[in-house]
Amino acid sequence: MRAAIIYFSQTGNTERIAEAICLGLNSQHLPADLIPLSKAKPTDLARYDFLGLGHPVFFWKPPLNVRRFINSLPSLEGQRGFVFCTWGSHKSSALLVTAKMLSQRGLQILGTFDARGFDSYPIYNKMGLGFGHPDEKELEAARGFGADLARKVHDDETMRVALPRFIFHLLPILSPDWLTSSRLFPKARLTQDACDRCGECAEVCPTGNIEMTPYPLLGEDCLGCYRCAEVCPLGALHVNWRWYHLWWIAFPYGWFFSILDRWRLRSRQAVQTGR
């Protein structure tokens, strides 16, 4: 028996969780291959008995490229697997969406796992949401999840799939792809005189939306991750957030989770010290 863990990770959060789950599987004698989503071939998955799929949460749901990958999969009848995610503010119902899509392809879902990650979205990253996550405690939990999964697989058992509260089923509906990718948020713009045509932006784009002609040409197939602007070494690709019309929503929303982070940390410290 062999497993494959496919993951989409831009800043390393999801990759670290994938590696930890892999260690847990290996500890129970279930070998696993780690495969970045960009290198995963749907036709190659038939040779695996056990599949895992992990991703960050974008706008309260799985990223568009992850959903496209799932839709490209052949029948997974007879195979078992799991899903996992990392999130900055809230996981919403992202795991449930992913699990349901894979189930429709025939995969039997044995369990789900989620962990906090540093929120790299430009509006929130300067607020430090999830800074330091995933931490060692979460990585240990991921290793434990992997070990439990392997035992369940060997014993032919199932695990409980946690369901989010009803309100979090509504959030993905309120953020359709056509709205979040092009209309609701500002686009990255290029200052051609500042560009040295290094191509880093095109390399990191998860949808292949940037074509070097010879300068970066951005198409319409955008996830809204802004990774292209984040990695641009000269700032030639940039996003104007200054007078962004949603700052008044994003700012208090972000600070709410920042305050919640501090409260959770203090509560954890109080429990550890016996207060």
PDB file of C-alpha atoms in Angstrom:
ATOM      1  CA  MET A   1       0.000   0.000   0.000  1.00  0.00           C
ATOM      2  CA  ARG A   2       1.242   3.477  -0.878  1.00  0.00           C
ATOM      3  CA  ALA A   3      -0.128   6.983  -0.314  1.00  0.00           C
ATOM      4  CA  ALA A   4       0.164  10.268  -2.201  1.00  0.00           C
ATOM      5  CA  ILE A   5      -0.182  13.657  -0.518  1.00  0.00           C
ATOM      6  CA  ILE A   6      -0.920  16.387  -3.046  1.00  0.00           C
ATOM      7  CA  TYR A   7      -0.694  19.943  -1.778  1.00  0.00           C
ATOM      8  CA  PHE A   8      -0.924  23.523  -2.972  1.00  0.00           C
ATOM      9  CA  SER A   9       1.309  25.848  -0.948  1.00  0.00           C
ATOM     10  CA  GLN A  10       2.558  29.333  -1.803  1.00  0.00           C
ATOM     11  CA  THR A  11       4.232  30.514   1.404  1.00  0.00           C
ATOM     12  CA  GLY A  12       5.074  27.152   3.006  1.00  0.00           C
ATOM     13  CA  ASN A  13       2.250  26.832   5.560  1.00  0.00           C
ATOM     14  CA  THR A  14       0.422  24.000   3.819  1.00  0.00           C
ATOM     15  CA  GLU A  15       3.662  22.321   2.762  1.00  0.00           C
ATOM     16  CA  ARG A  16       4.809  22.074   6.400  1.00  0.00           C
ATOM     17  CA  ILE A  17       1.517  20.458   7.393  1.00  0.00           C
ATOM     18  CA  ALA A  18       1.766  18.053   4.444  1.00  0.00           C
ATOM     19  CA  GLU A  19       5.276  17.048   5.522  1.00  0.00           C
ATOM     20  CA  ALA A  20       4.125  16.500   9.109  1.00  0.00           C
ATOM     21  CA  ILE A  21       1.193  14.308   8.030  1.00  0.00           C
ATOM     22  CA  CYS A  22       3.586  12.370   5.805  1.00  0.00           C
ATOM     23  CA  LEU A  23       5.856  11.695   8.788  1.00  0.00           C
ATOM     24  CA  GLY A  24       2.846  10.439  10.732  1.00  0.00           C
ATOM     25  CA  LEU A  25       1.868   8.055   7.944  1.00  0.00           C
ATOM     26  CA  ASN A  26       5.446   6.802   7.645  1.00  0.00           C
ATOM     27  CA  SER A  27       5.635   6.173  11.392  1.00  0.00           C
ATOM     28  CA  GLN A  28       2.861   3.588  10.985  1.00  0.00           C
ATOM     29  CA  HIS A  29       4.490   1.922   7.979  1.00  0.00           C
ATOM     30  CA  LEU A  30       2.401   3.649   5.329  1.00  0.00           C
ATOM     31  CA  PRO A  31       4.867   5.154   2.802  1.00  0.00           C
ATOM     32  CA  ALA A  32       3.727   8.370   1.159  1.00  0.00           C
ATOM     33  CA  ASP A  33       4.875  10.555  -1.718  1.00  0.00           C
ATOM     34  CA  LEU A  34       4.669  14.347  -1.339  1.00  0.00           C
ATOM     35  CA  ILE A  35       3.534  15.925  -4.615  1.00  0.00           C
ATOM     36  CA  PRO A  36       3.122  19.685  -5.199  1.00  0.00           C
ATOM     37  CA  LEU A  37      -0.122  20.404  -7.030  1.00  0.00           C
ATOM     38  CA  SER A  38       1.785  21.923  -9.951  1.00  0.00           C
ATOM     39  CA  LYS A  39       3.498  18.565 -10.561  1.00  0.00           C
ATOM     40  CA  ALA A  40       0.524  16.295  -9.903  1.00  0.00           C
ATOM     41  CA  LYS A  41      -0.840  14.382 -12.892  1.00  0.00           C
ATOM     42  CA  PRO A  42      -4.423  13.131 -12.498  1.00  0.00           C
ATOM     43  CA  THR A  43      -3.703  10.008 -14.543  1.00  0.00           C
ATOM     44  CA  ASP A  44      -0.887   8.963 -12.173  1.00  0.00           C
ATOM     45  CA  LEU A  45      -3.094   8.774  -9.077  1.00  0.00           C
ATOM     46  CA  ALA A  46      -4.582   5.388  -9.964  1.00  0.00           C
ATOM     47  CA  ARG A  47      -1.410   3.660  -8.741  1.00  0.00           C
ATOM     48  CA  TYR A  48      -1.957   4.931  -5.191  1.00  0.00           C
ATOM     49  CA  ASP A  49      -4.205   3.257  -2.649  1.00  0.00           C
ATOM     50  CA  PHE A  50      -4.554   6.285  -0.388  1.00  0.00           C
ATOM     51  CA  LEU A  51      -4.774   9.963  -1.379  1.00  0.00           C
ATOM     52  CA  GLY A  52      -4.473  13.223   0.534  1.00  0.00           C
ATOM     53  CA  LEU A  53      -5.188  16.713  -0.784  1.00  0.00           C
ATOM     54  CA  GLY A  54      -4.231  19.907   1.034  1.00  0.00           C
ATOM     55  CA  HIS A  55      -4.584  23.604   0.315  1.00  0.00           C
ATOM     56  CA  PRO A  56      -4.870  27.045   1.912  1.00  0.00           C
ATOM     57  CA  VAL A  57      -8.265  28.706   2.262  1.00  0.00           C
ATOM     58  CA  PHE A  58      -8.973  31.474  -0.279  1.00  0.00           C
ATOM     59  CA  PHE A  59     -12.053  33.607   0.322  1.00  0.00           C
ATOM     60  CA  TRP A  60     -13.524  30.936   2.639  1.00  0.00           C
ATOM     61  CA  LYS A  61     -13.229  28.136   0.079  1.00  0.00           C
ATOM     62  CA  PRO A  62     -10.662  25.971  -1.735  1.00  0.00           C
ATOM     63  CA  PRO A  63      -8.615  27.948  -4.283  1.00  0.00           C
ATOM     64  CA  LEU A  64      -9.895  27.872  -7.845  1.00  0.00           C
ATOM     65  CA  ASN A  65      -6.885  25.926  -9.161  1.00  0.00           C
ATOM     66  CA  VAL A  66      -7.476  23.213  -6.536  1.00  0.00           C
ATOM     67  CA  ARG A  67     -11.110  22.878  -7.544  1.00  0.00           C
ATOM     68  CA  ARG A  68     -10.113  22.678 -11.189  1.00  0.00           C
ATOM     69  CA  PHE A  69      -7.655  19.923 -10.363  1.00  0.00           C
ATOM     70  CA  ILE A  70     -10.346  17.919  -8.583  1.00  0.00           C
ATOM     71  CA  ASN A  71     -12.695  18.325 -11.542  1.00  0.00           C
ATOM     72  CA  SER A  72      -9.968  16.987 -13.847  1.00  0.00           C
ATOM     73  CA  LEU A  73      -9.557  13.764 -11.864  1.00  0.00           C
ATOM     74  CA  PRO A  74     -10.717  10.437 -13.256  1.00  0.00           C
ATOM     75  CA  SER A  75     -12.925   8.168 -11.194  1.00  0.00           C
ATOM     76  CA  LEU A  76     -11.449   7.467  -7.749  1.00  0.00           C
ATOM     77  CA  GLU A  77     -13.800   4.589  -6.957  1.00  0.00           C
ATOM     78  CA  GLY A  78     -12.177   2.084  -4.621  1.00  0.00           C
ATOM     79  CA  GLN A  79      -9.644   4.584  -3.261  1.00  0.00           C
ATOM     80  CA  ARG A  80      -9.614   6.195   0.174  1.00  0.00           C
ATOM     81  CA  GLY A  81      -8.197   9.485   1.302  1.00  0.00           C
ATOM     82  CA  PHE A  82      -8.292  12.639   3.402  1.00  0.00           C
ATOM     83  CA  VAL A  83      -8.244  16.416   3.040  1.00  0.00           C
ATOM     84  CA  PHE A  84      -6.478  19.141   5.000  1.00  0.00           C
ATOM     85  CA  CYS A  85      -6.094  22.898   4.880  1.00  0.00           C
ATOM     86  CA  THR A  86      -4.379  25.893   6.449  1.00  0.00           C
ATOM     87  CA  TRP A  87      -6.183  29.141   7.151  1.00  0.00           C
ATOM     88  CA  GLY A  88      -5.427  32.669   8.318  1.00  0.00           C
ATOM     89  CA  SER A  89      -8.709  34.049   9.655  1.00  0.00           C
ATOM     90  CA  HIS A  90     -11.183  31.146   9.462  1.00  0.00           C
ATOM     91  CA  LYS A  91     -11.376  27.843   7.613  1.00  0.00           C
ATOM     92  CA  SER A  92     -15.101  28.326   6.956  1.00  0.00           C
ATOM     93  CA  SER A  93     -16.520  25.301   5.077  1.00  0.00           C
ATOM     94  CA  ALA A  94     -13.501  24.920   2.775  1.00  0.00           C
ATOM     95  CA  LEU A  95     -12.687  21.395   3.943  1.00  0.00           C
ATOM     96  CA  LEU A  96     -16.280  20.302   3.511  1.00  0.00           C
ATOM     97  CA  VAL A  97     -16.324  21.657  -0.054  1.00  0.00           C
ATOM     98  CA  THR A  98     -13.103  19.812  -0.902  1.00  0.00           C
ATOM     99  CA  ALA A  99     -14.285  16.589   0.727  1.00  0.00           C
ATOM    100  CA  LYS A 100     -17.614  16.740  -1.090  1.00  0.00           C
ATOM    101  CA  MET A 101     -15.965  17.332  -4.474  1.00  0.00           C
ATOM    102  CA  LEU A 102     -13.598  14.394  -3.982  1.00  0.00           C
ATOM    103  CA  SER A 103     -16.461  12.198  -2.780  1.00  0.00           C
ATOM    104  CA  GLN A 104     -18.285  12.970  -6.015  1.00  0.00           C
ATOM    105  CA  ARG A 105     -15.242  11.581  -7.863  1.00  0.00           C
ATOM    106  CA  GLY A 106     -15.617   8.369  -5.856  1.00  0.00           C
ATOM    107  CA  LEU A 107     -13.009   8.892  -3.116  1.00  0.00           C
ATOM    108  CA  GLN A 108     -13.944   7.631   0.349  1.00  0.00           C
ATOM    109  CA  ILE A 109     -12.975  10.382   2.810  1.00  0.00           C
ATOM    110  CA  LEU A 110     -11.585   9.010   6.066  1.00  0.00           C
ATOM    111  CA  GLY A 111     -10.768  12.266   7.822  1.00  0.00           C
ATOM    112  CA  THR A 112      -9.977  15.973   7.713  1.00  0.00           C
ATOM    113  CA  PHE A 113      -7.361  18.170   9.354  1.00  0.00           C
ATOM    114  CA  ASP A 114      -6.838  21.915   9.547  1.00  0.00           C
ATOM    115  CA  ALA A 115      -4.199  24.182  11.056  1.00  0.00           C
ATOM    116  CA  ARG A 116      -3.670  27.893  11.478  1.00  0.00           C
ATOM    117  CA  GLY A 117      -1.176  29.542   9.151  1.00  0.00           C
ATOM    118  CA  PHE A 118       0.281  33.018   8.849  1.00  0.00           C
ATOM    119  CA  ASP A 119      -2.159  35.083   6.784  1.00  0.00           C
ATOM    120  CA  SER A 120      -0.166  36.279   3.771  1.00  0.00           C
ATOM    121  CA  TYR A 121      -3.047  38.140   2.134  1.00  0.00           C
ATOM    122  CA  PRO A 122      -1.851  41.728   1.545  1.00  0.00           C
ATOM    123  CA  ILE A 123      -4.632  43.385   3.548  1.00  0.00           C
ATOM    124  CA  TYR A 124      -3.948  41.301   6.644  1.00  0.00           C
ATOM    125  CA  ASN A 125      -0.299  40.253   6.603  1.00  0.00           C
ATOM    126  CA  LYS A 126       0.937  43.485   8.176  1.00  0.00           C
ATOM    127  CA  MET A 127      -1.442  42.870  11.096  1.00  0.00           C
ATOM    128  CA  GLY A 128       0.352  39.648  11.918  1.00  0.00           C
ATOM    129  CA  LEU A 129      -2.685  37.389  11.706  1.00  0.00           C
ATOM    130  CA  GLY A 130      -1.569  33.869  12.544  1.00  0.00           C
ATOM    131  CA  PHE A 131       2.063  34.945  12.954  1.00  0.00           C
ATOM    132  CA  GLY A 132       4.210  31.969  13.985  1.00  0.00           C
ATOM    133  CA  HIS A 133       1.712  29.405  12.734  1.00  0.00           C
ATOM    134  CA  PRO A 134       1.712  26.560  12.115  1.00  0.00           C
ATOM    135  CA  ASP A 135       3.602  26.144  15.381  1.00  0.00           C
ATOM    136  CA  GLU A 136       5.187  23.028  16.828  1.00  0.00           C
ATOM    137  CA  LYS A 137       1.979  22.062  18.627  1.00  0.00           C
ATOM    138  CA  GLU A 138       0.063  22.129  15.340  1.00  0.00           C
ATOM    139  CA  LEU A 139       2.792  20.224  13.522  1.00  0.00           C
ATOM    140  CA  GLU A 140       2.715  17.585  16.252  1.00  0.00           C
ATOM    141  CA  ALA A 141      -1.066  17.375  15.857  1.00  0.00           C
ATOM    142  CA  ALA A 142      -0.581  16.896  12.097  1.00  0.00           C
ATOM    143  CA  ARG A 143       1.883  14.069  12.722  1.00  0.00           C
ATOM    144  CA  GLY A 144      -0.616  12.503  15.107  1.00  0.00           C
ATOM    145  CA  PHE A 145      -3.365  12.850  12.522  1.00  0.00           C
ATOM    146  CA  GLY A 146      -1.201  11.068   9.960  1.00  0.00           C
ATOM    147  CA  ALA A 147      -0.415   8.255  12.383  1.00  0.00           C
ATOM    148  CA  ASP A 148      -4.105   7.845  13.273  1.00  0.00           C
ATOM    149  CA  LEU A 149      -5.004   7.791   9.594  1.00  0.00           C
ATOM    150  CA  ALA A 150      -2.480   5.051   8.880  1.00  0.00           C
ATOM    151  CA  ARG A 151      -3.843   2.921  11.723  1.00  0.00           C
ATOM    152  CA  LYS A 152      -7.394   3.406  10.463  1.00  0.00           C
ATOM    153  CA  VAL A 153      -6.331   2.425   6.950  1.00  0.00           C
ATOM    154  CA  HIS A 154      -4.588  -0.717   8.170  1.00  0.00           C
ATOM    155  CA  ASP A 155      -7.610  -1.641  10.315  1.00  0.00           C
ATOM    156  CA  ASP A 156     -10.082  -0.685   7.574  1.00  0.00           C
ATOM    157  CA  GLU A 157     -11.844   1.839   9.818  1.00  0.00           C
ATOM    158  CA  THR A 158     -13.166   5.355   9.230  1.00  0.00           C
ATOM    159  CA  MET A 159     -12.726   8.686  10.992  1.00  0.00           C
ATOM    160  CA  ARG A 160     -15.252  11.376  11.788  1.00  0.00           C
ATOM    161  CA  VAL A 161     -15.419  14.315   9.372  1.00  0.00           C
ATOM    162  CA  ALA A 162     -15.997  17.536  11.335  1.00  0.00           C
ATOM    163  CA  LEU A 163     -18.721  19.826   9.980  1.00  0.00           C
ATOM    164  CA  PRO A 164     -18.576  23.629  10.336  1.00  0.00           C
ATOM    165  CA  ARG A 165     -21.410  25.682  11.785  1.00  0.00           C
ATOM    166  CA  PHE A 166     -24.184  26.628   9.412  1.00  0.00           C
ATOM    167  CA  ILE A 167     -23.118  30.275   9.005  1.00  0.00           C
ATOM    168  CA  PHE A 168     -19.798  29.206   7.519  1.00  0.00           C
ATOM    169  CA  HIS A 169     -21.618  27.395   4.724  1.00  0.00           C
ATOM    170  CA  LEU A 170     -22.864  30.796   3.576  1.00  0.00           C
ATOM    171  CA  LEU A 171     -19.502  32.562   3.299  1.00  0.00           C
ATOM    172  CA  PRO A 172     -18.291  30.801   0.107  1.00  0.00           C
ATOM    173  CA  ILE A 173     -21.631  31.611  -1.527  1.00  0.00           C
ATOM    174  CA  LEU A 174     -21.067  35.299  -0.765  1.00  0.00           C
ATOM    175  CA  SER A 175     -17.661  35.264  -2.480  1.00  0.00           C
ATOM    176  CA  PRO A 176     -18.096  33.765  -5.979  1.00  0.00           C
ATOM    177  CA  ASP A 177     -15.007  33.495  -8.173  1.00  0.00           C
ATOM    178  CA  TRP A 178     -16.123  36.115 -10.691  1.00  0.00           C
ATOM    179  CA  LEU A 179     -16.413  38.649  -7.862  1.00  0.00           C
ATOM    180  CA  THR A 180     -13.241  37.952  -5.892  1.00  0.00           C
ATOM    181  CA  SER A 181     -10.920  37.461  -8.865  1.00  0.00           C
ATOM    182  CA  SER A 182     -11.627  40.573 -10.893  1.00  0.00           C
ATOM    183  CA  ARG A 183     -14.298  42.899  -9.589  1.00  0.00           C
ATOM    184  CA  LEU A 184     -14.122  43.095  -5.818  1.00  0.00           C
ATOM    185  CA  PHE A 185     -10.367  43.477  -5.375  1.00  0.00           C
ATOM    186  CA  PRO A 186      -7.765  45.622  -7.172  1.00  0.00           C
ATOM    187  CA  LYS A 187      -5.563  44.153  -9.885  1.00  0.00           C
ATOM    188  CA  ALA A 188      -1.789  44.010  -9.922  1.00  0.00           C
ATOM    189  CA  ARG A 189      -0.352  46.659 -12.231  1.00  0.00           C
ATOM    190  CA  LEU A 190       2.981  46.747 -14.039  1.00  0.00           C
ATOM    191  CA  THR A 191       5.380  49.683 -14.190  1.00  0.00           C
ATOM    192  CA  GLN A 192       7.267  48.590 -17.279  1.00  0.00           C
ATOM    193  CA  ASP A 193      10.235  50.920 -16.785  1.00  0.00           C
ATOM    194  CA  ALA A 194      10.968  49.261 -13.424  1.00  0.00           C
ATOM    195  CA  CYS A 195      10.723  45.681 -14.739  1.00  0.00           C
ATOM    196  CA  ASP A 196      13.892  43.723 -15.544  1.00  0.00           C
ATOM    197  CA  ARG A 197      11.894  40.825 -17.084  1.00  0.00           C
ATOM    198  CA  CYS A 198      13.209  38.302 -14.544  1.00  0.00           C
ATOM    199  CA  GLY A 199      10.064  36.171 -14.879  1.00  0.00           C
ATOM    200  CA  GLU A 200       9.648  35.396 -11.162  1.00  0.00           C
ATOM    201  CA  CYS A 201       6.033  36.542 -11.259  1.00  0.00           C
ATOM    202  CA  ALA A 202       5.223  34.106 -14.074  1.00  0.00           C
ATOM    203  CA  GLU A 203       6.962  31.249 -12.260  1.00  0.00           C
ATOM    204  CA  VAL A 204       4.923  31.609  -9.049  1.00  0.00           C
ATOM    205  CA  CYS A 205       1.525  32.213 -10.664  1.00  0.00           C
ATOM    206  CA  PRO A 206      -0.579  29.137  -9.742  1.00  0.00           C
ATOM    207  CA  THR A 207      -2.851  29.420 -12.782  1.00  0.00           C
ATOM    208  CA  GLY A 208      -0.231  30.312 -15.407  1.00  0.00           C
ATOM    209  CA  ASN A 209      -2.003  33.637 -15.824  1.00  0.00           C
ATOM    210  CA  ILE A 210       1.182  35.624 -16.551  1.00  0.00           C
ATOM    211  CA  GLU A 211       2.859  35.476 -19.945  1.00  0.00           C
ATOM    212  CA  MET A 212       6.289  36.998 -20.587  1.00  0.00           C
ATOM    213  CA  THR A 213       5.974  38.936 -23.890  1.00  0.00           C
ATOM    214  CA  PRO A 214       8.784  39.905 -23.041  1.00  0.00           C
ATOM    215  CA  TYR A 215       7.296  41.895 -20.148  1.00  0.00           C
ATOM    216  CA  PRO A 216       4.716  40.290 -17.837  1.00  0.00           C
ATOM    217  CA  LEU A 217       1.261  40.239 -19.398  1.00  0.00           C
ATOM    218  CA  LEU A 218      -1.483  39.434 -16.897  1.00  0.00           C
ATOM    219  CA  GLY A 219      -4.520  37.591 -18.199  1.00  0.00           C
ATOM    220  CA  GLU A 220      -7.997  37.189 -16.727  1.00  0.00           C
ATOM    221  CA  ASP A 221      -7.496  33.804 -15.032  1.00  0.00           C
ATOM    222  CA  CYS A 222      -6.462  35.270 -11.667  1.00  0.00           C
ATOM    223  CA  LEU A 223      -6.918  33.736  -8.200  1.00  0.00           C
ATOM    224  CA  GLY A 224      -6.458  37.074  -6.473  1.00  0.00           C
ATOM    225  CA  CYS A 225      -3.551  35.791  -4.370  1.00  0.00           C
ATOM    226  CA  TYR A 226      -1.233  38.704  -5.333  1.00  0.00           C
ATOM    227  CA  ARG A 227       1.764  36.408  -5.068  1.00  0.00           C
ATOM    228  CA  CYS A 228       3.158  37.942  -8.273  1.00  0.00           C
ATOM    229  CA  ALA A 229       3.399  41.361  -6.642  1.00  0.00           C
ATOM    230  CA  GLU A 230       4.731  39.904  -3.394  1.00  0.00           C
ATOM    231  CA  VAL A 231       7.726  38.220  -5.061  1.00  0.00           C
ATOM    232  CA  CYS A 232       8.595  40.997  -7.535  1.00  0.00           C
ATOM    233  CA  PRO A 233      12.132  42.002  -6.464  1.00  0.00           C
ATOM    234  CA  LEU A 234      11.915  45.520  -7.929  1.00  0.00           C
ATOM    235  CA  GLY A 235       8.307  46.350  -7.114  1.00  0.00           C
ATOM    236  CA  ALA A 236       7.481  46.637 -10.806  1.00  0.00           C
ATOM    237  CA  LEU A 237       4.276  44.678 -10.184  1.00  0.00           C
ATOM    238  CA  HIS A 238       2.302  46.467  -7.522  1.00  0.00           C
ATOM    239  CA  VAL A 239      -1.206  46.785  -6.106  1.00  0.00           C
ATOM    240  CA  ASN A 240      -2.780  50.053  -5.005  1.00  0.00           C
ATOM    241  CA  TRP A 241      -4.558  49.432  -1.704  1.00  0.00           C
ATOM    242  CA  ARG A 242      -4.419  53.048  -0.487  1.00  0.00           C
ATOM    243  CA  TRP A 243      -7.953  54.126  -1.273  1.00  0.00           C
ATOM    244  CA  TYR A 244      -9.352  50.672  -1.625  1.00  0.00           C
ATOM    245  CA  HIS A 245     -13.098  50.779  -1.107  1.00  0.00           C
ATOM    246  CA  LEU A 246     -13.149  47.723   1.213  1.00  0.00           C
ATOM    247  CA  TRP A 247     -10.520  48.930   3.670  1.00  0.00           C
ATOM    248  CA  TRP A 248     -13.247  50.006   6.051  1.00  0.00           C
ATOM    249  CA  ILE A 249     -14.454  46.404   6.131  1.00  0.00           C
ATOM    250  CA  ALA A 250     -11.106  44.656   5.982  1.00  0.00           C
ATOM    251  CA  PHE A 251      -9.417  46.725   8.689  1.00  0.00           C
ATOM    252  CA  PRO A 252     -11.835  45.998  11.577  1.00  0.00           C
ATOM    253  CA  TYR A 253     -12.289  42.432  10.339  1.00  0.00           C
ATOM    254  CA  GLY A 254      -8.551  41.865  10.481  1.00  0.00           C
ATOM    255  CA  TRP A 255      -8.120  43.535  13.841  1.00  0.00           C
ATOM    256  CA  PHE A 256     -10.945  41.411  15.272  1.00  0.00           C
ATOM    257  CA  PHE A 257      -9.000  38.241  14.493  1.00  0.00           C
ATOM    258  CA  SER A 258      -5.779  39.858  15.710  1.00  0.00           C
ATOM    259  CA  ILE A 259      -7.406  40.553  19.088  1.00  0.00           C
ATOM    260  CA  LEU A 260      -8.902  37.054  19.087  1.00  0.00           C
ATOM    261  CA  ASP A 261      -5.400  35.641  18.539  1.00  0.00           C
ATOM    262  CA  ARG A 262      -4.114  37.458  21.626  1.00  0.00           C
ATOM    263  CA  TRP A 263      -7.074  36.236  23.688  1.00  0.00           C
ATOM    264  CA  ARG A 264      -6.483  32.627  22.618  1.00  0.00           C
ATOM    265  CA  LEU A 265      -2.791  32.913  23.487  1.00  0.00           C
ATOM    266  CA  ARG A 266      -3.525  34.330  26.952  1.00  0.00           C
ATOM    267  CA  SER A 267      -6.135  31.625  27.586  1.00  0.00           C
ATOM    268  CA  ARG A 268      -3.635  28.923  26.588  1.00  0.00           C
ATOM    269  CA  GLN A 269      -0.960  30.412  28.846  1.00  0.00           C
ATOM    270  CA  ALA A 270      -3.437  30.612  31.725  1.00  0.00           C
ATOM    271  CA  VAL A 271      -4.294  26.927  31.333  1.00  0.00           C
ATOM    272  CA  GLN A 272      -0.612  25.975  31.196  1.00  0.00           C
ATOM    273  CA  THR A 273       0.164  27.941  34.385  1.00  0.00           C
ATOM    274  CA  GLY A 274      -2.907  26.646  36.201  1.00  0.00           C
ATOM    275  CA  ARG A 275      -4.654  30.013  36.574  1.00  0.00           C
TER     276      ARG A 275
END
